[in-house]
Short mmCIF file of C-alpha atoms in Angstrom, two decimals:
data_model
loop_
_atom_site.label_atom_id
_atom_site.label_comp_id
_atom_site.label_asym_id
_atom_site.label_seq_id
_atom_site.Cartn_x
_atom_site.Cartn_y
_atom_site.Cartn_z
CA MET A 16 -0.01 0.04 0.06
CA SER A 17 1.13 3.57 -0.39
CA GLY A 18 0.68 6.63 1.87
CA LYS A 19 1.06 10.30 1.88
CA THR A 20 4.03 11.90 3.64
CA PRO A 21 3.45 15.14 5.75
CA LEU A 22 6.94 16.31 4.67
CA PRO A 23 6.67 18.87 1.73
CA ALA A 24 10.20 18.41 0.88
CA ALA A 25 10.22 14.68 0.78
CA ALA A 26 10.64 12.60 -2.34
CA VAL A 27 7.70 10.76 -3.86
CA LEU A 28 6.87 8.20 -1.17
CA VAL A 29 4.89 5.02 -1.23
CA SER A 30 4.25 2.19 1.08
CA LEU A 31 4.41 -1.06 -0.79
CA GLY A 32 3.16 -4.58 -0.20
CA LEU A 33 3.74 -8.01 -1.77
CA LEU A 34 2.29 -9.38 -4.89
CA ALA A 35 3.34 -12.48 -6.93
CA SER A 36 3.48 -12.20 -10.67
CA GLY A 37 5.57 -13.69 -13.43
CA CYS A 38 6.05 -14.61 -16.98
CA SER A 39 6.10 -18.11 -18.47
CA THR A 40 5.76 -19.75 -21.82
CA ASP A 41 3.75 -22.81 -20.46
CA THR A 42 0.33 -23.52 -22.15
CA TRP A 43 -2.35 -25.46 -20.71
CA SER A 44 -1.45 -28.53 -22.72
CA ASP A 45 2.21 -28.18 -21.21
CA TRP A 46 0.75 -27.80 -17.62
CA PHE A 47 -1.56 -30.88 -17.44
CA GLY A 48 -0.30 -34.30 -18.22
CA ASP A 49 -1.10 -37.89 -17.54
CA GLY A 50 1.70 -38.48 -14.93
CA GLY A 51 0.19 -36.54 -11.91
CA PRO A 52 1.08 -33.07 -10.84
CA PRO A 53 2.63 -30.60 -13.33
CA GLU A 54 6.37 -29.89 -13.12
CA VAL A 55 6.98 -26.78 -11.09
CA ARG A 56 9.45 -24.46 -12.92
CA GLU A 57 11.35 -21.67 -11.37
CA GLU A 58 11.62 -18.91 -13.96
CA PHE A 59 12.38 -15.87 -11.83
CA PRO A 60 11.96 -13.07 -12.27
CA TYR A 61 8.23 -12.87 -12.92
CA THR A 62 6.80 -9.61 -14.01
CA LYS A 63 3.43 -8.02 -14.32
CA GLU A 64 2.61 -4.46 -15.48
CA GLY A 65 -0.48 -2.43 -15.43
CA ARG A 66 -2.38 0.70 -14.32
CA ILE A 67 -3.20 0.91 -10.57
CA PHE A 68 -5.69 3.05 -8.69
CA GLN A 69 -4.17 5.75 -6.50
CA ASP A 70 -6.11 7.73 -3.78
CA THR A 71 -5.22 10.99 -5.46
CA GLY A 72 -6.39 10.00 -9.04
CA GLU A 73 -2.82 10.30 -10.20
CA ASP A 74 -2.97 6.76 -11.39
CA GLU A 75 0.21 5.28 -13.09
CA THR A 76 1.41 2.25 -14.76
CA MET A 77 3.37 -0.02 -12.32
CA ARG A 78 5.73 -2.68 -13.09
CA PHE A 79 6.33 -5.40 -10.51
CA SER A 80 8.95 -8.19 -10.60
CA ILE A 81 9.18 -11.18 -8.22
CA THR A 82 12.80 -12.18 -7.79
CA GLY A 83 12.30 -14.88 -5.32
CA LEU A 84 9.73 -16.58 -2.97
CA GLU A 85 11.58 -18.65 -0.30
CA ARG A 86 10.15 -20.93 2.35
CA THR A 87 12.54 -21.15 5.32
CA GLU A 88 12.10 -23.04 8.58
CA ASP A 89 9.99 -20.08 10.04
CA HIS A 90 8.66 -18.01 7.16
CA THR A 91 7.84 -17.50 3.63
CA VAL A 92 9.84 -14.65 2.30
CA MET A 93 9.01 -12.64 -0.93
CA TYR A 94 11.63 -10.58 -2.74
CA TYR A 95 10.36 -8.19 -5.33
CA GLU A 96 11.35 -5.05 -7.37
CA ILE A 97 9.08 -2.15 -8.43
CA ASP A 98 9.26 0.83 -10.71
CA TYR A 99 6.94 3.12 -12.77
CA PRO A 100 7.87 3.05 -16.42
CA ASP A 101 5.94 6.32 -17.29
CA GLY A 102 7.18 8.25 -14.34
CA PHE A 103 5.52 8.85 -10.97
CA THR A 104 4.70 12.23 -9.22
CA GLY A 105 3.00 13.20 -6.05
CA ALA A 106 2.51 11.27 -2.78
CA ASN A 107 -0.14 8.52 -3.37
CA ARG A 108 -1.71 5.53 -1.68
CA ASN A 109 -2.29 2.33 -3.73
CA LEU A 110 -5.91 1.39 -3.37
CA SER A 111 -5.69 -2.29 -4.18
CA MET A 112 -7.02 -4.91 -1.70
CA ALA A 113 -4.63 -6.29 1.02
CA HIS A 114 -1.75 -8.33 -0.50
CA THR A 115 -2.62 -12.02 -0.15
CA LEU A 116 -1.13 -15.33 -1.04
CA VAL A 117 -3.50 -18.23 -1.63
CA ASP A 118 -3.05 -21.95 -2.01
CA PRO A 119 -5.53 -22.53 -4.85
CA ILE A 120 -6.18 -26.21 -4.10
CA THR A 121 -6.98 -26.00 -0.38
CA GLY A 122 -8.15 -22.34 -0.29
CA ARG A 123 -5.74 -21.50 2.56
CA VAL A 124 -4.98 -17.79 2.72
CA TYR A 125 -1.78 -15.97 4.00
CA ARG A 126 -1.13 -12.27 4.58
CA GLN A 127 2.12 -10.47 5.47
CA TYR A 128 3.35 -9.89 8.97
CA PHE A 129 2.73 -6.62 10.81
CA ASP A 130 3.90 -5.16 14.03
CA PRO A 131 1.59 -3.49 16.75
CA GLN A 132 2.04 -0.12 14.99
CA GLY A 133 0.71 -1.45 11.69
CA LEU A 134 4.25 -1.50 9.97
CA LYS A 135 5.23 -4.27 7.76
CA TYR A 136 8.32 -6.46 8.55
CA GLY A 137 11.06 -6.79 5.94
CA SER A 138 12.22 -3.73 4.14
CA VAL A 139 12.23 -0.84 6.63
CA SER A 140 10.67 2.41 5.94
CA PRO A 141 13.54 5.01 6.19
CA ASN A 142 11.44 7.48 8.28
CA GLY A 143 9.73 4.67 10.17
CA ASP A 144 6.27 5.77 8.89
CA GLY A 145 5.83 2.90 6.35
CA LEU A 146 6.64 5.17 3.38
CA TYR A 147 9.51 4.74 0.87
CA PRO A 148 11.14 7.11 -1.72
CA VAL A 149 10.40 6.74 -5.29
CA HIS A 150 12.38 8.33 -8.02
CA ASP A 151 12.04 8.50 -11.78
CA GLY A 152 13.94 5.79 -13.55
CA THR A 153 14.83 4.02 -10.33
CA THR A 154 13.92 0.46 -9.27
CA ASN A 155 13.10 -0.15 -5.64
CA GLU A 156 13.91 -3.57 -4.03
CA TYR A 157 11.92 -4.93 -1.32
CA ARG A 158 11.35 -8.10 0.80
CA ARG A 159 8.34 -9.08 2.91
CA TYR A 160 7.61 -11.92 5.35
CA PHE A 161 4.48 -14.13 5.37
CA PRO A 162 3.63 -17.09 7.61
CA ARG A 163 5.38 -20.36 6.65
CA ILE A 164 3.21 -22.05 3.97
CA PRO A 165 2.97 -25.85 4.36
CA ASP A 166 5.54 -28.05 2.74
CA GLU A 167 3.14 -29.76 0.35
CA VAL A 168 2.35 -26.34 -1.42
CA GLN A 169 4.68 -25.79 -4.33
CA GLN A 170 3.13 -22.71 -5.86
CA VAL A 171 0.61 -19.95 -4.85
CA THR A 172 -1.62 -17.35 -6.36
CA PHE A 173 -1.33 -13.67 -5.47
CA ILE A 174 -4.21 -11.17 -5.61
CA GLY A 175 -4.24 -7.59 -4.19
CA SER A 176 -1.76 -5.62 -6.18
CA GLY A 177 -4.20 -3.88 -8.37
CA LEU A 178 -2.68 -5.78 -11.31
CA GLY A 179 -5.05 -8.64 -11.38
CA ALA A 180 -4.40 -12.25 -10.14
CA MET A 181 -0.92 -13.74 -10.43
CA THR A 182 -0.88 -17.57 -10.60
CA GLY A 183 1.67 -20.30 -10.55
CA ILE A 184 4.47 -18.59 -8.46
CA PRO A 185 6.88 -21.30 -7.32
CA ILE A 186 8.03 -21.61 -3.68
CA GLN A 187 11.73 -22.31 -3.23
CA ASP A 188 12.78 -24.32 -0.12
CA VAL A 189 15.96 -22.91 1.50
CA GLU A 190 17.83 -23.34 4.83
CA GLU A 191 18.46 -19.54 5.07
CA GLU A 192 16.93 -16.61 3.51
CA GLN A 193 18.87 -14.16 1.27
CA PRO A 194 21.24 -11.90 3.19
CA PRO A 195 20.05 -8.34 3.68
CA PRO A 196 21.22 -5.54 1.61
CA GLU A 197 25.00 -4.76 2.38
CA ASN A 198 24.83 -1.07 2.00
CA PRO A 199 21.04 -0.01 1.92
CA ASN A 200 20.73 3.41 0.40
CA GLY A 201 17.07 4.27 0.71
CA ALA A 202 17.61 6.60 3.66
CA ASP A 203 20.21 8.67 1.54
CA HIS A 204 17.68 9.62 -1.16
CA LEU A 205 14.50 10.81 0.58
CA THR A 206 14.12 14.06 -1.38
CA THR A 207 13.34 14.73 -4.95
CA ASP A 208 16.42 16.81 -5.53
CA ASN A 209 18.69 13.89 -4.36
CA PRO A 210 18.00 10.89 -6.57
CA PRO A 211 20.39 8.02 -6.68
CA PRO A 212 22.88 7.68 -9.52
CA ALA A 213 21.63 6.51 -12.80
CA GLY A 214 21.25 2.61 -12.83
CA GLU A 215 21.44 2.26 -9.09
CA ASN A 216 18.47 0.67 -7.30
CA LEU A 217 17.14 1.85 -3.92
CA THR A 218 17.54 -0.69 -1.11
CA PHE A 219 16.50 -0.65 2.53
CA ASP A 220 17.42 -2.07 5.97
CA ASN A 221 15.79 -5.41 6.72
CA ARG A 222 13.73 -6.32 9.84
CA GLU A 223 12.81 -10.01 10.47
CA PRO A 224 9.59 -10.84 12.25
CA ASP A 225 9.87 -11.00 16.09
CA GLU A 226 7.60 -11.98 18.93
CA ASP A 227 5.33 -9.07 18.25
CA ALA A 228 4.69 -9.96 14.62
CA THR A 229 1.19 -10.91 13.59
CA ALA A 230 -0.21 -12.05 10.27
CA ASP A 231 -3.69 -12.88 9.10
CA GLN A 232 -4.32 -16.51 8.08
CA GLY A 233 -7.62 -17.80 6.83
CA GLU A 234 -9.76 -19.73 4.24
CA VAL A 235 -11.39 -18.99 1.05
CA GLU A 236 -15.21 -19.28 1.54
CA SER A 237 -17.22 -19.90 -1.57
CA PHE A 238 -21.05 -19.97 -2.30
CA VAL A 239 -22.78 -21.91 -5.03
CA ASP A 240 -26.61 -21.80 -5.49
CA SER A 241 -29.41 -23.71 -7.29
CA GLU A 242 -33.05 -24.03 -6.94
CA ILE A 243 -32.65 -27.08 -4.86
CA ALA A 244 -29.76 -26.20 -2.70
CA SER A 245 -26.76 -24.05 -1.98
CA THR A 246 -23.33 -25.05 -0.84
CA THR A 247 -21.01 -22.96 1.22
CA ARG A 248 -17.33 -24.02 1.55
CA ASP A 249 -15.26 -22.45 4.28
CA GLY A 250 -11.87 -24.08 4.49
CA ASP A 251 -12.33 -27.55 5.79
CA VAL A 252 -16.08 -26.81 6.58
CA GLU A 253 -18.69 -27.49 3.85
CA THR A 254 -22.43 -26.81 4.44
CA ILE A 255 -25.04 -27.94 2.09
CA ALA A 256 -28.43 -26.04 2.63
CA LEU A 257 -31.54 -27.63 1.19
CA HIS A 258 -34.24 -25.03 0.57
CA SER A 259 -37.11 -25.95 2.68
CA ASP A 260 -39.80 -24.88 0.11
CA VAL A 261 -38.87 -27.87 -1.73
CA MET A 262 -38.63 -30.17 1.44
CA PHE A 263 -41.71 -29.58 3.51
CA GLU A 264 -45.25 -28.48 3.30
CA PHE A 265 -46.23 -25.27 5.07
CA ASP A 266 -45.74 -25.57 8.82
CA GLU A 267 -44.92 -29.34 8.49
CA SER A 268 -41.86 -31.28 9.46
CA ASP A 269 -42.59 -34.51 7.49
CA LEU A 270 -40.47 -34.70 4.24
CA THR A 271 -42.35 -34.74 0.93
CA ALA A 272 -41.65 -37.48 -1.65
CA GLU A 273 -39.59 -34.94 -3.78
CA ALA A 274 -37.71 -33.93 -0.50
CA ALA A 275 -36.85 -37.53 0.22
CA GLU A 276 -35.21 -37.94 -3.21
CA VAL A 277 -33.24 -34.68 -2.67
CA VAL A 278 -31.88 -35.91 0.65
CA ARG A 279 -30.91 -39.19 -0.84
CA ARG A 280 -28.81 -37.39 -3.51
CA ALA A 281 -27.34 -35.12 -0.82
CA ALA A 282 -26.35 -38.29 1.08
CA ALA A 283 -24.26 -39.42 -1.79
CA SER A 284 -22.32 -36.22 -1.72
CA LEU A 285 -21.92 -36.37 1.98
CA ALA A 286 -20.60 -39.95 1.89
CA ASP A 287 -17.94 -38.92 -0.74
CA ASN A 288 -16.75 -35.79 1.00
CA VAL A 289 -16.92 -36.27 4.77
CA ASP A 290 -13.46 -36.44 6.46
CA PRO A 291 -13.20 -40.05 7.67
CA GLU A 292 -11.04 -38.71 10.57
CA THR A 293 -13.88 -36.33 11.62
CA PRO A 294 -17.10 -38.32 10.71
CA GLU A 295 -19.51 -35.90 12.27
CA ILE A 296 -22.57 -34.50 10.31
CA THR A 297 -24.35 -31.65 11.93
CA VAL A 298 -27.93 -31.32 10.61
CA ILE A 299 -29.38 -27.80 11.27
CA GLY A 300 -32.94 -26.54 10.73
CA HIS A 301 -33.83 -22.94 10.05
CA THR A 302 -37.07 -21.12 9.61
CA ASP A 303 -38.05 -17.60 8.37
CA GLY A 304 -38.87 -14.77 10.80
CA ILE A 305 -42.63 -15.23 10.65
CA GLY A 306 -44.12 -16.70 13.91
CA ALA A 307 -43.21 -16.92 17.51
CA ASP A 308 -39.47 -17.72 18.50
CA ASP A 309 -40.53 -20.73 20.41
CA TYR A 310 -42.53 -22.19 17.61
CA ASN A 311 -39.85 -21.64 15.06
CA GLN A 312 -37.20 -23.26 17.31
CA THR A 313 -39.39 -26.30 17.64
CA LEU A 314 -40.20 -26.63 14.02
CA SER A 315 -36.58 -26.18 12.98
CA GLU A 316 -35.64 -28.96 15.22
CA GLN A 317 -38.34 -31.27 14.01
CA ARG A 318 -37.35 -30.69 10.44
CA ALA A 319 -33.74 -31.32 11.15
CA GLU A 320 -34.63 -34.55 12.88
CA SER A 321 -36.63 -35.78 9.89
CA VAL A 322 -33.59 -35.15 7.56
CA ARG A 323 -31.17 -36.89 9.91
CA GLU A 324 -33.38 -39.96 10.07
CA LEU A 325 -33.43 -40.31 6.21
CA LEU A 326 -29.65 -39.65 6.05
CA ARG A 327 -28.98 -42.50 8.61
CA GLU A 328 -31.05 -44.82 6.43
CA GLU A 329 -29.07 -43.89 3.42
CA ILE A 330 -25.42 -43.80 4.60
CA GLY A 331 -25.71 -45.83 7.89
CA ASP A 332 -24.33 -45.39 11.46
CA ASP A 333 -20.64 -44.87 10.74
CA TYR A 334 -21.23 -41.17 11.26
CA ASP A 335 -21.93 -39.08 14.30
CA TYR A 336 -25.14 -37.22 13.78
CA VAL A 337 -25.69 -33.95 15.52
CA VAL A 338 -29.22 -32.24 15.24
CA GLU A 339 -29.69 -28.57 15.88
CA GLY A 340 -32.50 -26.04 15.46
CA ARG A 341 -31.70 -22.42 14.95
CA GLY A 342 -35.20 -21.01 14.36
CA SER A 343 -35.15 -17.65 12.66
CA THR A 344 -31.84 -16.55 14.30
CA GLU A 345 -29.43 -16.96 11.40
CA PRO A 346 -30.98 -15.64 8.23
CA VAL A 347 -28.95 -15.61 5.04
CA ALA A 348 -31.13 -13.07 3.31
CA ARG A 349 -32.58 -9.81 4.77
CA GLU A 350 -36.34 -9.92 5.21
CA GLY A 351 -38.72 -7.02 5.05
CA GLY A 352 -37.58 -5.53 1.81
CA ALA A 353 -39.01 -5.43 -1.73
CA ASP A 354 -37.91 -9.10 -2.22
CA ASP A 355 -39.34 -10.26 1.06
CA GLU A 356 -41.02 -13.30 -0.25
CA GLN A 357 -37.76 -14.61 -1.82
CA ALA A 358 -35.73 -13.67 1.17
CA ARG A 359 -38.01 -15.70 3.50
CA ALA A 360 -37.87 -18.59 1.09
CA ARG A 361 -34.04 -18.53 1.27
CA ASN A 362 -34.03 -18.39 4.97
CA ARG A 363 -36.30 -21.50 5.27
CA ARG A 364 -33.65 -24.29 4.95
CA VAL A 365 -32.08 -27.37 6.49
CA GLU A 366 -28.36 -27.57 6.45
CA PHE A 367 -25.81 -30.41 6.49
CA SER A 368 -22.52 -29.26 7.88
CA TYR A 369 -19.24 -31.51 8.01
CA GLN A 370 -15.52 -31.62 7.80
CA VAL A 371 -14.23 -32.15 4.17
CA ASP A 372 -11.79 -34.83 3.30
CA ARG A 373 -8.90 -32.87 1.70
CA SER A 374 -6.71 -35.96 0.97
CA ALA A 375 -8.19 -36.81 -2.56
CA ASP A 376 -6.09 -36.21 -5.54
CA PRO A 377 -7.50 -33.16 -7.23
CA GLU A 378 -7.61 -34.80 -10.69
CA GLU A 379 -9.97 -37.45 -9.17
CA SER A 380 -12.59 -34.95 -8.11
CA GLU A 381 -15.86 -35.22 -10.04
CA VAL A 382 -18.88 -32.91 -9.87
CA ASN A 383 -22.49 -33.68 -10.68
CA ASP A 384 -24.45 -31.10 -12.82
CA ASP A 385 -27.58 -30.90 -10.54
CA GLY A 386 -28.12 -28.72 -7.55
CA LEU A 387 -26.42 -30.92 -5.13
CA GLY A 388 -23.24 -31.82 -7.04
CA VAL A 389 -21.77 -28.53 -5.96
CA ALA A 390 -20.82 -30.27 -2.71
CA GLU A 391 -18.15 -32.12 -4.67
CA ARG A 392 -15.59 -29.46 -5.50
CA SER A 393 -13.99 -29.23 -8.91
CA VAL A 394 -10.27 -29.04 -8.29
CA THR A 395 -7.55 -28.80 -10.94
CA TRP A 396 -3.83 -28.07 -10.62
CA PRO A 397 -2.76 -24.51 -9.97
CA ALA A 398 -2.77 -22.50 -13.11
CA PRO A 399 0.59 -21.34 -14.69
CA PHE A 400 1.41 -17.74 -14.74
CA ALA A 401 0.06 -15.81 -17.90
CA GLU A 402 1.54 -12.54 -18.95
CA ASP A 403 -1.83 -11.34 -20.21
CA ASN A 404 -5.50 -12.43 -20.17
CA GLY A 405 -5.79 -13.42 -23.76
CA SER A 406 -8.39 -12.00 -26.19
CA VAL A 407 -11.63 -10.23 -25.17
CA ALA A 408 -14.47 -12.82 -24.85
CA ALA A 409 -17.34 -10.17 -24.49
CA SER A 410 -17.87 -6.40 -23.99
CA ALA A 411 -20.54 -4.03 -22.80
CA GLU A 412 -20.82 -0.35 -22.18
CA ARG A 413 -22.87 1.62 -19.80
CA ASP A 414 -22.79 5.23 -18.60
CA GLY A 415 -19.50 6.09 -20.36
CA VAL A 416 -17.62 2.96 -19.08
CA ARG A 417 -16.70 -0.02 -21.36
CA LEU A 418 -16.50 -3.52 -19.74
CA ASP A 419 -14.19 -5.90 -21.44
CA VAL A 420 -14.43 -9.54 -20.21
CA TYR A 421 -11.55 -12.07 -20.67
CA PRO A 422 -11.76 -15.80 -20.60
CA LEU A 423 -12.18 -17.39 -17.12
CA ARG A 424 -9.10 -19.24 -15.82
CA ARG A 425 -9.26 -22.43 -13.77
CA ASP A 426 -6.87 -22.19 -10.85
CA GLY A 427 -7.06 -25.03 -8.35
CA ALA A 428 -10.56 -24.93 -6.89
CA TYR A 429 -11.33 -21.56 -8.35
CA VAL A 430 -11.83 -19.54 -11.59
CA ILE A 431 -10.36 -16.26 -11.99
CA GLY A 432 -12.54 -13.75 -13.83
CA ALA A 433 -10.55 -10.79 -15.18
CA VAL A 434 -12.18 -7.77 -16.62
CA GLU A 435 -11.03 -4.36 -17.85
CA LEU A 436 -12.88 -1.09 -17.23
CA THR A 437 -12.17 1.94 -19.43
CA ASN A 438 -13.59 5.43 -18.94
CA THR A 439 -14.73 6.57 -22.52
CA THR A 440 -15.49 10.09 -21.43
CA ASP A 441 -13.27 13.08 -21.01
CA GLU A 442 -13.72 13.36 -17.15
CA PRO A 443 -12.95 11.18 -14.31
CA LEU A 444 -15.88 9.07 -13.16
CA THR A 445 -16.62 6.42 -10.54
CA PRO A 446 -18.73 3.63 -12.31
CA ASP A 447 -21.83 2.11 -10.76
CA MET A 448 -21.03 -1.58 -10.63
CA GLY A 449 -24.22 -2.61 -8.97
CA GLY A 450 -23.04 -4.08 -5.61
CA LEU A 451 -26.03 -5.25 -3.45
CA ASP A 452 -28.47 -3.59 -5.83
CA ALA A 453 -27.49 -6.29 -8.37
CA LEU A 454 -28.23 -9.12 -5.96
CA PRO A 455 -30.86 -11.62 -7.27
CA ALA A 456 -34.17 -11.49 -5.28
CA GLY A 457 -33.56 -13.09 -1.85
CA GLY A 458 -29.98 -13.70 -2.59
CA PRO A 459 -27.23 -13.95 0.11
CA GLU A 460 -25.78 -10.50 1.12
CA GLN A 461 -22.74 -12.02 2.60
CA PHE A 462 -21.49 -13.02 -0.81
CA SER A 463 -22.58 -9.86 -2.60
CA LYS A 464 -20.61 -7.09 -0.88
CA GLY A 465 -18.00 -4.85 -2.58
CA THR A 466 -17.89 -3.35 -5.97
CA LEU A 467 -17.91 -6.54 -7.74
CA GLY A 468 -20.39 -8.10 -5.41
CA GLY A 469 -23.07 -7.86 -8.14
CA PHE A 470 -21.13 -10.20 -10.38
CA GLN A 471 -22.03 -13.91 -10.45
CA LEU A 472 -21.34 -16.76 -12.88
CA LEU A 473 -24.34 -18.69 -14.22
CA GLU A 474 -24.19 -22.32 -15.60
CA PRO A 475 -27.00 -22.29 -18.16
CA GLU A 476 -27.21 -26.03 -18.34
CA SER A 477 -27.70 -26.77 -14.69
CA GLY A 478 -28.70 -23.33 -13.46
CA LEU A 479 -26.03 -23.25 -10.73
CA VAL A 480 -24.99 -19.74 -9.86
CA ARG A 481 -21.55 -19.07 -8.42
CA TYR A 482 -20.94 -16.00 -6.31
CA VAL A 483 -17.72 -14.05 -5.75
CA ALA A 484 -15.76 -15.87 -3.17
CA GLN A 485 -14.64 -14.24 0.07
CA MET A 486 -11.92 -14.79 2.55
CA ASN A 487 -12.75 -15.73 6.18
CA PHE A 488 -9.94 -14.74 8.83
CA GLY A 489 -12.17 -15.59 11.83
CA GLU A 490 -13.76 -13.61 14.49
CA GLY A 491 -16.23 -12.17 11.87
CA ARG A 492 -13.51 -10.79 9.79
CA TYR A 493 -14.17 -11.16 6.05
CA SER A 494 -12.50 -9.74 2.89
CA GLY A 495 -13.96 -10.04 -0.65
CA PHE A 496 -11.93 -12.08 -3.07
CA ALA A 497 -12.14 -9.34 -5.61
CA GLU A 498 -10.59 -5.95 -6.36
CA GLU A 499 -12.52 -2.84 -5.67
CA VAL A 500 -13.28 -0.36 -8.45
CA HIS A 501 -12.51 3.31 -7.79
CA GLU A 502 -12.46 6.46 -9.83
CA LEU A 503 -11.53 5.89 -13.47
CA GLN A 504 -9.44 8.31 -15.12
CA PRO A 505 -10.26 9.04 -18.91
CA GLY A 506 -8.92 6.72 -21.55
CA ALA A 507 -6.83 4.15 -19.66
CA PRO A 508 -7.97 0.56 -19.02
CA TYR A 509 -7.93 -0.79 -15.38
CA GLU A 510 -7.84 -4.54 -14.83
CA VAL A 511 -9.82 -5.88 -11.83
CA VAL A 512 -10.58 -9.53 -10.90
CA ALA A 513 -13.08 -11.52 -9.13
CA VAL A 514 -12.52 -15.10 -7.98
CA PHE A 515 -15.28 -17.68 -8.13
CA PRO A 516 -15.56 -21.38 -7.08
CA ALA A 517 -14.97 -23.60 -10.11
CA PRO A 518 -17.51 -25.37 -12.11
CA ALA A 519 -17.39 -29.03 -13.16
CA PRO A 520 -14.49 -30.04 -15.52
CA GLY A 521 -16.68 -30.49 -18.54
CA VAL A 522 -18.13 -26.94 -18.24
CA GLU A 523 -16.56 -24.94 -21.08
CA GLU A 524 -18.65 -21.76 -21.08
CA LEU A 525 -20.40 -19.72 -18.32
CA THR A 526 -22.60 -16.60 -18.42
CA LEU A 527 -21.25 -13.60 -16.50
CA ARG A 528 -23.91 -11.67 -14.53
CA ALA A 529 -22.17 -8.31 -14.66
CA GLY A 530 -24.31 -6.20 -12.50
CA PRO A 531 -25.60 -3.21 -14.34
CA PHE A 532 -23.88 -4.18 -17.42
CA GLY A 533 -26.31 -7.18 -17.79
CA GLU A 534 -25.62 -10.83 -18.70
CA LEU A 535 -22.69 -11.72 -20.97
CA GLU A 536 -23.06 -15.11 -22.44
CA GLU A 537 -20.59 -17.78 -23.51
CA ILE A 538 -17.53 -16.70 -21.60
CA PRO A 539 -15.00 -19.33 -22.16
CA VAL A 540 -13.51 -21.38 -19.14
CA GLU A 541 -9.95 -22.33 -19.95
CA GLY A 542 -7.99 -25.06 -18.30
#
């Protein structure tokens, strides 16, 4: 991130974070093979270039090169270089989302270490305020520390630089990290009238994490919806929510014939996915907000008990069944609005919650194309890095903003949706991207926040709808897995991305619901 300096005589100062990007000539046919996981190639430096949002509107093209990503006994260490090829003036703040490394197969999320004052470990700000000097024609060198990523992870995806998603960055195992700069010169060139000699990079003192260091770690949480059910995946925990309107008659707790078939199909997904080391299945009943609390609590428990009994018939007693009723205390949609009927229908549901077996080879995962098959994640190998997004697959224009949509890219358990926004007017403007206003009637607000919250992926054949994923850092702290859109300056394109749960392997095209830009059909799914 960047920040403003209160010192008028200071050089251009920015506070920078970590992103992983790179270049590779790999194609999808090179990447996937019959012999198991793809070969992980180390082709540092990896470089990405693009226009980034700044808080002052002085948006510039930034070039970022990853020169190393090391796993030591204690940490994951990123080394990178950054410069602005078109020049850079003024003190600015980079408005990208927080810098984040993701294991795309498991969905585990890692952010960099901070001290209690909010300063990053690694390259030390010369003034101790988190800001760094930037000079025209000069490259800055940085390092940052992240939590140690598990040994089985060989490459990660980065999102949060403002330059889109950077996939396939290899992790190097080392006994010791690289030595700090021998003669750091950043503190010697703080003012605009004192740039370093031509060709000399700026370097900084280094600070390793200590006992005060903290870093957010979490899980990607995804949401897929159908007329029959929705599935939420939060790290190791998966929850299938069966919509009660296809399960029970009004005010009844006995399963209908249609509902019994739905539960049997759900049982097959449960048997395939429950972690054998934690064979507990929690069945939870929910109601809408109509009626007295005591009545709703009793009804929710009775409905959960009916579902539990049928599950036991289908998959047996090798599981520990827990039955809970939550009444109307945990709605997923807001009742009382213009879409009240749909919201109440969404809130009437029975859920199965369980720990997921993560031990399966991702290439062996299969997904049904009905409303329950979403419980079986579609997982491929991590995507290789791509220097660009390919050819534009679809475009739309609204209120002076052109939206260009690129093919979706599979990356582990997710697909990355990259779009470019271009202001076609002569004045700066902040586009209306829809947000919660673009949410389908009765839809889940939790997965619809942020600028790109109005975006979803629709699978025309099955009717499945995939929402933008979010990152869950615990204690009620969430972050959308998408870049925010800010004020667009005239003429220049801005790349932003949103990450969704991946569809089944056989799905080759999806429809993008792009908020106020409408539906864009036949967006290719690559990989």
